[in-house]
Amino acid sequence: MQNYQFHGPRTVGEALNILSERGDGCRIIAGGTDLIPALRNEDILPDSVLNILEIDELTGISEEGDTIRIGPTTTFTEIIQSQVIKRSLPLLVEAASSVGGPTIRNRGTIGGNICNGSPAADVLPAVVALDGELELQSKALGTRIIPAAEAVEAPYQTRFNRDELLTGILIKKLPSETRYAFEKLASRNAMARAYMNISIVLKLDEKGAFSDLRIVPGTLEAVARRMSAAEKILMGRQPEDSLVEEAADAFVGDLAGVWIPDYKLPVARSVFKRVLKRALNGSGVE
Amino acid sequence: MAGKEDKVLLRMKVNGEEAEVAVKPTWTLLRVLREELGFTGTKKGCEQGDCGACTVIMDGKAVNACLVLALQAESKEIETIEGLGTADALHPLQKSFIEHGAVQCGFCTPGMLMSAEALLRENRKPSLEEIKIGISGNLCRCTGYTKIIKAIESVSQKNREALTPFRGQ
Ligand SMILES: Cc1cc2nc3c(=O)[nH]c(=O)nc-3n(C[C@H](O)[C@H](O)[C@H](O)COP(=O)(O)OP(=O)(O)OC[C@H]3O[C@@H](n4cnc5c(N)ncnc54)[C@H](O)[C@@H]3O)c2cc1C
Ligand code: FES
Ligand code: FES
């Protein structure tokens, strides 16, 4: 590994000062589960590394009215064990449970998953499906909030400025009766990066028709985004089998040729149907 | 703040004792444990977080020592296999691993034991499924896992019995 200077600030203010002074050569480290392998491979050669795990303000889960605020250094284990998340954002529990194994979940953070910008991230697409927002802070721009859907520009490249720190993930509690499902397809049940994952959040009105629907796959495209073609077909209509088939065609049609080879499309199609059916059959949040 | 080439003093607790060691910022906790402090029971496998051979317990949680920068361990409490039991006073998990033939080459064993110990501290009576998840980050090339799972299950079972009140005849 190339040598670098190590910074261990205790407050967001100190961290922002260091980021503004050190500029481009400074890399933030949280759980390090993505960064340390990249440092070892010398994929990145920072001249300083800024540890944010000792900044108390950046960790933990709190409720602010109808919004849940998740500190970026909150680990997957903490998300899985949180009663607040279990009750109001259970989709995140499913996505976080699918990451790595226990040691990776004890160290890996939700902020790191978002900021790493990997196409194979499991939790980032779930945050997008939940319409999450990201709070960014820097000395230059102060505080700004952007939709999680806009965080990643290209694989491993965020739209954040180099001196910006992700300081909070803000997600509205799911309204009662919202249904959800997350599915991941990988070579093994644990310790395996996703071949594909799909997050779905939906609501049916009193007639049983889709009144809210967000479908966000991971790994199937360079950057996680909502599958608007499939969403459009389903919205306002009742989930009959023929409609689900039509939506599945639209789902893969939207993907075709962009990021995954054609031979994987039938698999994506059947995972889509499976996760949609699971969401429809689920009991929904209270 | 130290310059780029300088070593920095790291203070942490390892197996209950204060450790003070000058480290380079690029070093991992694994390197410090093995090469500076001599805790070679913690194994170095993939150094990528994939094999679990380097598993130690940090502030109560199982972590991959190869994925922690040494300086991130400042003021933390680290437990390695050397702190689990001794040759004369084996830990119940160590005894159970021997009784069940859960050790072949032994390379994965320290990491397996630390993962199992972290699991049993959070959950004294894990189910079979919970045991499988608990060690899902630890690779074993020899045993086929069955005997390792049986060894952990047996300790879980003893915990279960110890916690079951005596009901008489
Ligand atoms: C063995 C193994 C298995 C894995 N399995 C999975 C898996 O199944 N699914 C999955 O999604 N991921 C997986 N990962 C990847 C990784 O664990 C996750 O992406 C994790 O969420 C990264 O979080 P971290 O805190 O470790 O990030 P770090 O490695 O500390 O940081 C990652 C990137 O984000 C930046 N960053 C971190 N926090 C901030 C912040 N607050 N503000 C600005 N930038 C920030 C860093 O500079 C760095 O570029 C795996 C990794 C390993 C080693
Ligand atoms: S050496 Fe750390 S996980 Fe393999
Ligand atoms: S006993 Fe040889 S790797 Fe597990």
XYZ file of C-alpha atoms and ligand atoms in Angstrom:
516
model
C 0.000 0.000 0.000
C 1.201 3.496 -0.730
C 1.829 5.550 2.384
C -0.695 8.125 3.456
C -1.455 10.285 6.418
C -4.250 9.144 8.754
C -6.794 11.581 10.179
C -9.193 10.646 12.963
C -11.500 13.612 13.627
C -14.159 13.500 16.353
C -16.610 16.001 14.871
C -18.182 16.699 11.485
C -16.725 20.225 11.633
C -13.156 18.908 11.937
C -13.779 16.383 9.158
C -15.064 19.091 6.813
C -11.988 21.238 7.543
C -9.668 18.366 6.690
C -11.622 17.576 3.510
C -11.510 21.181 2.401
C -7.759 21.491 3.102
C -6.667 18.142 1.694
C -8.887 18.266 -1.378
C -8.504 15.606 -4.014
C -5.852 13.484 -2.319
C -8.030 12.677 0.696
C -10.170 9.542 0.925
C -12.852 8.974 3.515
C -12.830 5.613 5.262
C -15.808 4.196 7.168
C -15.975 0.401 7.598
C -13.201 0.032 5.022
C -14.715 -3.125 3.516
C -14.595 -1.581 0.041
C -11.759 0.882 0.594
C -9.116 -1.344 2.209
C -9.086 -3.923 -0.621
C -8.897 -0.994 -3.103
C -5.962 0.514 -1.178
C -4.208 -2.824 -1.068
C -4.621 -3.315 -4.822
C -3.420 0.276 -5.282
C -6.549 1.011 -7.299
C -6.527 4.291 -5.432
C -3.499 6.140 -4.089
C -4.640 8.770 -1.600
C -2.186 10.956 0.282
C -4.447 11.045 3.287
C -7.182 8.859 4.712
C -9.922 10.297 6.898
C -11.546 7.903 9.377
C -15.136 8.932 10.111
C -16.020 6.052 12.455
C -15.158 8.036 15.602
C -17.582 10.869 14.778
C -20.569 10.215 17.046
C -22.881 12.541 15.075
C -22.565 10.269 12.029
C -23.926 7.085 13.524
C -27.304 5.842 14.689
C -30.944 5.810 13.707
C -33.455 8.438 14.799
C -37.044 9.390 14.025
C -37.727 12.996 13.050
C -41.489 13.249 12.549
C -42.398 10.986 9.635
C -38.770 10.775 8.519
C -36.145 8.307 9.654
C -32.605 9.590 9.756
C -29.848 7.028 9.402
C -26.288 8.106 10.137
C -23.941 7.097 7.293
C -21.655 5.070 9.576
C -24.538 2.942 10.859
C -23.534 -0.657 10.158
C -25.696 -3.258 8.442
C -25.867 -5.189 11.728
C -27.221 -2.084 13.480
C -29.815 -1.614 10.721
C -30.919 -5.256 10.944
C -31.239 -5.032 14.740
C -33.049 -1.670 14.808
C -36.686 -1.879 15.955
C -37.416 1.427 14.185
C -36.158 0.104 10.850
C -37.903 -3.250 11.334
C -41.208 -1.472 11.929
C -41.051 1.328 9.361
C -38.518 0.342 6.672
C -38.424 -3.474 6.728
C -37.174 -3.521 3.109
C -33.850 -2.206 4.418
C -33.594 -5.130 6.845
C -33.952 -7.575 3.946
C -31.400 -5.769 1.781
C -28.878 -5.327 4.615
C -29.233 -8.994 5.656
C -28.138 -10.056 2.178
C -24.747 -8.307 2.418
C -21.640 -10.495 2.865
C -21.501 -12.399 6.152
C -21.683 -11.328 9.817
C -18.183 -9.802 9.948
C -18.841 -7.718 6.816
C -22.220 -6.613 8.220
C -20.558 -5.683 11.538
C -18.154 -3.353 9.747
C -19.782 -2.323 6.451
C -21.874 0.834 6.615
C -24.911 2.072 4.705
C -23.038 5.269 3.803
C -20.124 3.276 2.394
C -22.522 1.173 0.315
C -23.997 4.313 -1.237
C -20.748 6.278 -1.675
C -18.823 3.364 -3.158
C -21.264 3.487 -6.082
C -20.848 -0.154 -7.030
C -23.384 -1.439 -9.574
C -23.570 -4.591 -7.409
C -24.454 -2.762 -4.179
C -27.384 -4.405 -2.403
C -28.554 -1.612 -0.128
C -28.231 1.404 -2.431
C -31.062 0.227 -4.783
C -33.292 -0.364 -1.746
C -32.645 3.211 -0.582
C -33.565 4.441 -4.077
C -36.760 2.338 -4.026
C -37.614 3.931 -0.673
C -37.237 7.401 -2.243
C -34.381 8.150 0.148
C -32.559 11.456 0.266
C -28.943 12.149 1.102
C -27.681 14.999 3.240
C -24.242 16.183 2.110
C -22.055 18.688 3.906
C -18.964 20.611 2.893
C -17.287 23.864 3.857
C -17.719 25.190 0.325
C -21.428 24.454 -0.169
C -22.716 24.030 3.374
C -25.549 21.492 3.572
C -27.437 20.222 0.544
C -29.910 17.412 0.099
C -30.124 15.301 -3.052
C -32.285 12.300 -3.976
C -30.438 8.992 -3.466
C -31.394 8.197 -7.076
C -29.000 10.954 -8.194
C -26.057 9.927 -6.008
C -24.215 7.770 -8.516
C -23.147 9.088 -11.906
C -21.299 6.057 -13.257
C -19.969 2.853 -11.650
C -17.820 3.763 -8.618
C -18.333 7.460 -9.274
C -20.666 9.627 -7.222
C -21.940 13.094 -8.028
C -20.584 14.386 -4.700
C -17.782 16.899 -4.679
C -14.471 15.609 -3.335
C -14.771 17.759 -0.200
C -18.336 16.605 0.528
C -19.237 14.253 3.343
C -22.435 12.216 3.394
C -23.863 13.089 6.810
C -27.323 11.513 6.752
C -29.666 9.225 4.865
C -33.245 10.489 5.147
C -36.140 8.157 4.392
C -39.858 8.717 4.922
C -41.538 5.992 6.967
C -43.580 3.741 4.717
C -47.313 4.515 4.953
C -49.351 1.724 6.511
C -50.201 -1.190 4.231
C -47.250 -0.465 1.948
C -45.890 -3.762 0.667
C -42.308 -4.469 -0.208
C -39.862 -7.185 -1.199
C -36.161 -7.589 -1.890
C -34.559 -10.485 -3.734
C -30.934 -11.149 -4.478
C -29.570 -13.718 -6.857
C -25.962 -14.730 -6.208
C -23.736 -17.770 -6.508
C -24.106 -18.590 -2.808
C -26.378 -17.604 0.083
C -23.622 -15.656 1.831
C -20.399 -13.828 0.996
C -21.336 -13.385 -2.642
C -21.816 -10.267 -4.714
C -25.171 -10.052 -6.466
C -25.696 -11.265 -10.024
C -28.806 -9.193 -9.637
C -31.058 -7.806 -6.935
C -34.466 -6.192 -7.142
C -36.177 -3.948 -4.586
C -39.905 -3.291 -4.839
C -42.143 -0.961 -2.835
C -45.853 -0.838 -3.683
C -49.291 0.107 -2.481
C -52.704 -1.039 -3.639
C -55.805 1.148 -3.400
C -59.188 -0.019 -2.092
C -59.995 -1.562 -5.496
C -56.776 -3.550 -5.390
C -55.071 -1.487 -8.116
C -51.473 -0.251 -7.877
C -51.531 3.262 -6.411
C -47.816 3.546 -5.665
C -44.982 1.523 -7.124
C -41.210 1.722 -7.218
C -39.094 -0.986 -8.834
C -35.315 -0.664 -8.575
C -32.915 -3.381 -9.705
C -29.221 -3.576 -8.814
C -26.354 -4.957 -10.930
C -28.582 -5.139 -14.017
C -27.533 -1.648 -15.025
C -24.553 0.610 -14.432
C -26.491 2.791 -12.025
C -29.562 1.854 -9.977
C -32.702 3.580 -11.268
C -36.458 3.074 -11.243
C -37.838 0.861 -14.004
C -40.418 3.306 -15.265
C -41.668 1.233 -18.224
C -42.802 -1.628 -15.987
C -44.098 0.798 -13.353
C -46.242 2.601 -15.958
C -47.884 -0.619 -17.134
C -48.850 -1.641 -13.621
C -49.939 1.686 -12.119
C -53.691 2.119 -11.719
C -54.404 -1.492 -12.677
C -54.998 -4.687 -10.748
C -52.209 -7.268 -10.573
C -53.679 -9.976 -12.799
C -51.357 -12.660 -14.176
C -51.490 -11.352 -17.753
C -50.604 -7.845 -16.552
C -47.650 -9.191 -14.562
C -46.393 -10.923 -17.732
C -46.743 -7.672 -19.655
C -44.855 -5.778 -16.928
C -42.113 -8.429 -16.912
C -41.642 -7.921 -20.661
C -41.426 -4.176 -20.131
C -38.945 -4.688 -17.286
C -36.463 -6.642 -19.431
C -37.214 -4.489 -22.458
C -36.062 -1.501 -20.474
C -32.804 -3.294 -19.637
C -31.996 -4.956 -22.916
C -28.615 -4.253 -24.406
C -27.597 -1.703 -21.812
C -25.580 -3.497 -19.193
C -26.375 -7.212 -19.010
C -25.870 -9.838 -21.700
C -29.031 -11.110 -23.401
C -28.682 -14.595 -21.953
C -29.341 -13.216 -18.462
C -32.589 -11.509 -19.457
C -34.836 -14.557 -18.922
C -33.379 -14.878 -15.429
C -34.001 -11.196 -14.711
C -37.556 -11.675 -15.986
C -38.303 -14.512 -13.598
C -36.638 -12.832 -10.614
C -38.787 -9.777 -11.346
C -41.983 -11.835 -11.328
C -40.934 -13.625 -8.168
C -40.155 -10.467 -6.232
C -43.341 -8.737 -7.426
C -45.453 -11.732 -6.336
C -43.688 -11.831 -3.000
C -44.411 -8.143 -2.457
C -48.068 -8.627 -3.444
C -48.466 -11.600 -1.110
C -46.736 -9.858 1.792
C -48.683 -8.380 4.640
C -47.251 -4.872 4.296
C -46.082 -2.532 7.038
C -48.452 -1.780 9.928
C -0.499 15.045 13.119
C 2.291 12.800 11.934
C 3.890 13.141 8.509
C 3.458 10.640 5.721
C 6.364 8.332 6.495
C 6.089 8.464 10.267
C 4.868 5.773 12.533
C 2.048 6.684 14.861
C 1.481 5.344 18.355
C -1.517 3.015 18.581
C -3.042 2.113 21.929
C -5.561 -0.666 22.269
C -6.417 -3.557 24.556
C -5.606 -7.042 23.326
C -7.004 -9.948 25.322
C -7.479 -7.694 28.323
C -3.993 -6.185 28.332
C -2.956 -2.719 27.223
C -0.891 -2.765 24.056
C 1.095 0.199 22.764
C 2.733 -0.092 19.401
C 4.141 2.247 16.767
C 2.376 1.552 13.475
C 2.383 2.807 9.920
C -0.967 4.247 8.852
C -1.128 1.699 6.028
C -0.919 -1.306 8.319
C -3.973 -3.357 9.081
C -4.963 -4.642 12.493
C -4.095 -8.115 11.203
C -0.515 -7.135 10.457
C -0.091 -5.486 13.865
C -1.558 -8.444 15.742
C 0.572 -11.003 13.930
C 3.821 -9.233 13.174
C 4.181 -6.606 15.888
C 2.446 -8.284 18.832
C 2.986 -11.962 17.986
C -0.653 -13.068 18.083
C -0.101 -15.455 15.183
C -3.143 -17.532 16.118
C -5.057 -15.009 14.028
C -4.475 -16.311 10.513
C -3.731 -14.390 7.353
C -5.594 -15.853 4.394
C -7.034 -13.820 1.549
C -6.578 -10.336 3.044
C -9.751 -9.372 1.150
C -12.468 -10.115 3.696
C -13.476 -13.302 1.907
C -12.086 -16.163 4.022
C -12.617 -15.207 7.675
C -9.296 -16.737 8.819
C -8.397 -13.373 10.405
C -11.607 -13.049 12.446
C -11.140 -11.372 15.840
C -13.638 -9.793 18.223
C -13.461 -6.004 18.412
C -15.581 -4.234 21.038
C -17.790 -7.326 21.192
C -18.305 -7.806 17.443
C -16.628 -10.305 15.129
C -14.646 -8.460 12.442
C -12.086 -9.285 9.758
C -8.745 -8.011 11.115
C -7.559 -7.658 7.503
C -10.313 -5.091 6.871
C -9.553 -2.836 9.829
C -6.806 -0.249 9.548
C -4.577 -0.544 12.610
C -5.251 3.087 13.522
C -8.999 2.428 13.407
C -8.445 0.101 16.377
C -7.288 2.985 18.603
C -8.801 2.550 22.119
C -10.686 -0.589 21.083
C -10.782 -3.927 22.891
C -9.542 -6.739 20.711
C -9.944 -10.425 21.499
C -7.958 -13.013 19.585
C -7.916 -16.801 19.770
C -5.059 -16.521 22.301
C -7.557 -14.926 24.703
C -10.247 -17.579 24.277
C -8.718 -20.441 26.226
C -5.368 -21.977 27.124
C -3.977 -25.463 26.588
C -4.812 -26.378 30.208
C -8.094 -24.538 30.344
C -9.794 -24.931 26.996
C -12.858 -22.869 26.195
C -16.058 -24.980 25.868
C -16.091 -24.287 22.118
C -12.486 -25.468 21.766
C -13.305 -28.658 23.692
C -16.339 -29.249 21.550
C -14.370 -28.728 18.316
C -11.899 -31.402 19.441
C -14.626 -33.813 20.605
C -16.499 -33.481 17.319
C -13.453 -33.762 15.067
C -14.161 -30.276 13.733
C -10.474 -29.527 13.152
C -8.474 -30.942 10.264
C -5.646 -28.720 9.001
C -6.729 -26.117 11.565
C -6.131 -23.046 9.450
C -9.730 -21.873 9.636
C -10.177 -22.914 13.271
C -9.165 -19.705 15.111
C -11.455 -17.626 12.891
C -14.296 -20.156 13.179
C -13.977 -20.161 16.966
C -14.017 -16.358 17.192
C -17.109 -16.178 14.952
C -18.790 -18.903 17.012
C -17.863 -17.167 20.276
C -19.248 -13.821 19.042
C -22.449 -15.601 17.989
C -22.915 -17.399 21.336
C -22.369 -14.198 23.300
C -25.210 -12.499 21.445
C -27.380 -15.566 21.287
C -26.655 -18.303 23.855
C -28.894 -20.822 22.124
C -28.684 -20.267 18.378
C -30.707 -22.516 16.088
C -29.027 -24.587 13.386
C -29.871 -21.898 10.830
C -28.470 -19.157 13.073
C -25.247 -21.143 13.521
C -24.894 -21.500 9.742
C -25.374 -17.760 9.283
C -22.989 -17.054 12.168
C -20.092 -18.832 10.450
C -21.073 -17.950 6.886
C -18.090 -15.610 6.576
C -15.582 -18.347 7.470
C -14.242 -20.652 4.774
C -13.107 -24.177 5.599
C -11.359 -26.174 2.889
C -11.216 -29.437 4.870
C -14.134 -30.407 7.051
C -17.186 -29.813 4.895
C -18.569 -27.714 7.784
C -20.858 -30.424 9.208
C -18.623 -31.231 12.161
C -17.978 -27.565 12.872
C -21.717 -26.892 12.939
C -22.265 -29.964 15.189
C -19.542 -28.744 17.555
C -21.173 -25.333 17.920
C -24.637 -26.881 18.157
C -23.493 -29.066 21.008
C -22.365 -26.017 23.039
C -25.656 -24.304 22.166
C -27.514 -27.432 23.339
C -25.618 -27.450 26.655
C -26.515 -23.784 27.130
C -30.122 -24.675 26.428
C -30.097 -27.466 29.022
C -28.344 -25.265 31.581
C -31.086 -22.699 31.182
C -33.965 -25.193 31.351
C -35.386 -25.285 34.881
C -35.551 -28.710 36.566
C -39.116 -29.979 36.429
C -38.869 -33.017 38.718
C -40.060 -36.520 37.713
C -16.114 -10.088 1.524
C -17.000 -8.959 1.135
C -18.313 -9.199 0.806
C -19.148 -8.155 0.434
N -20.443 -8.441 0.118
C -21.260 -7.440 -0.255
C -22.627 -7.716 -0.580
O -23.077 -8.855 -0.530
N -23.416 -6.675 -0.947
C -22.956 -5.385 -0.996
O -23.722 -4.486 -1.315
N -21.670 -5.098 -0.694
C -20.821 -6.090 -0.328
N -19.515 -5.808 -0.029
C -19.035 -4.438 -0.185
C -19.048 -3.567 1.081
O -19.045 -4.331 2.254
C -20.240 -2.612 1.144
O -20.318 -1.844 -0.033
C -20.185 -1.681 2.358
O -21.423 -1.069 2.509
C -19.126 -0.605 2.270
O -19.200 0.180 3.459
P -17.878 0.589 4.250
O -18.325 1.386 5.427
O -17.029 -0.559 4.511
O -17.224 1.558 3.155
P -15.708 2.030 2.958
O -14.939 0.933 2.347
O -15.192 2.638 4.204
O -15.963 3.189 1.893
C -16.460 2.916 0.592
C -16.408 4.189 -0.253
O -17.335 5.163 0.212
C -16.680 6.373 0.605
N -17.397 6.840 1.809
C -17.726 6.068 2.885
N -18.468 6.772 3.753
C -18.615 8.024 3.221
C -19.309 9.223 3.648
N -20.017 9.263 4.784
N -19.257 10.325 2.848
C -18.579 10.293 1.653
N -17.917 9.184 1.204
C -17.936 8.064 1.986
C -15.230 5.991 0.807
O -14.365 7.064 0.556
C -15.060 4.880 -0.219
O -14.818 5.421 -1.487
C -18.648 -6.830 0.377
C -17.321 -6.574 0.722
C -16.492 -7.623 1.101
C -15.067 -7.328 1.466
S -7.518 -12.804 5.702
Fe -9.086 -11.549 6.399
S -10.834 -12.454 5.533
Fe -9.253 -13.598 4.620
S -9.821 -27.391 8.982
Fe -8.631 -26.950 7.230
S -9.569 -25.141 6.514
Fe -10.916 -25.758 8.037
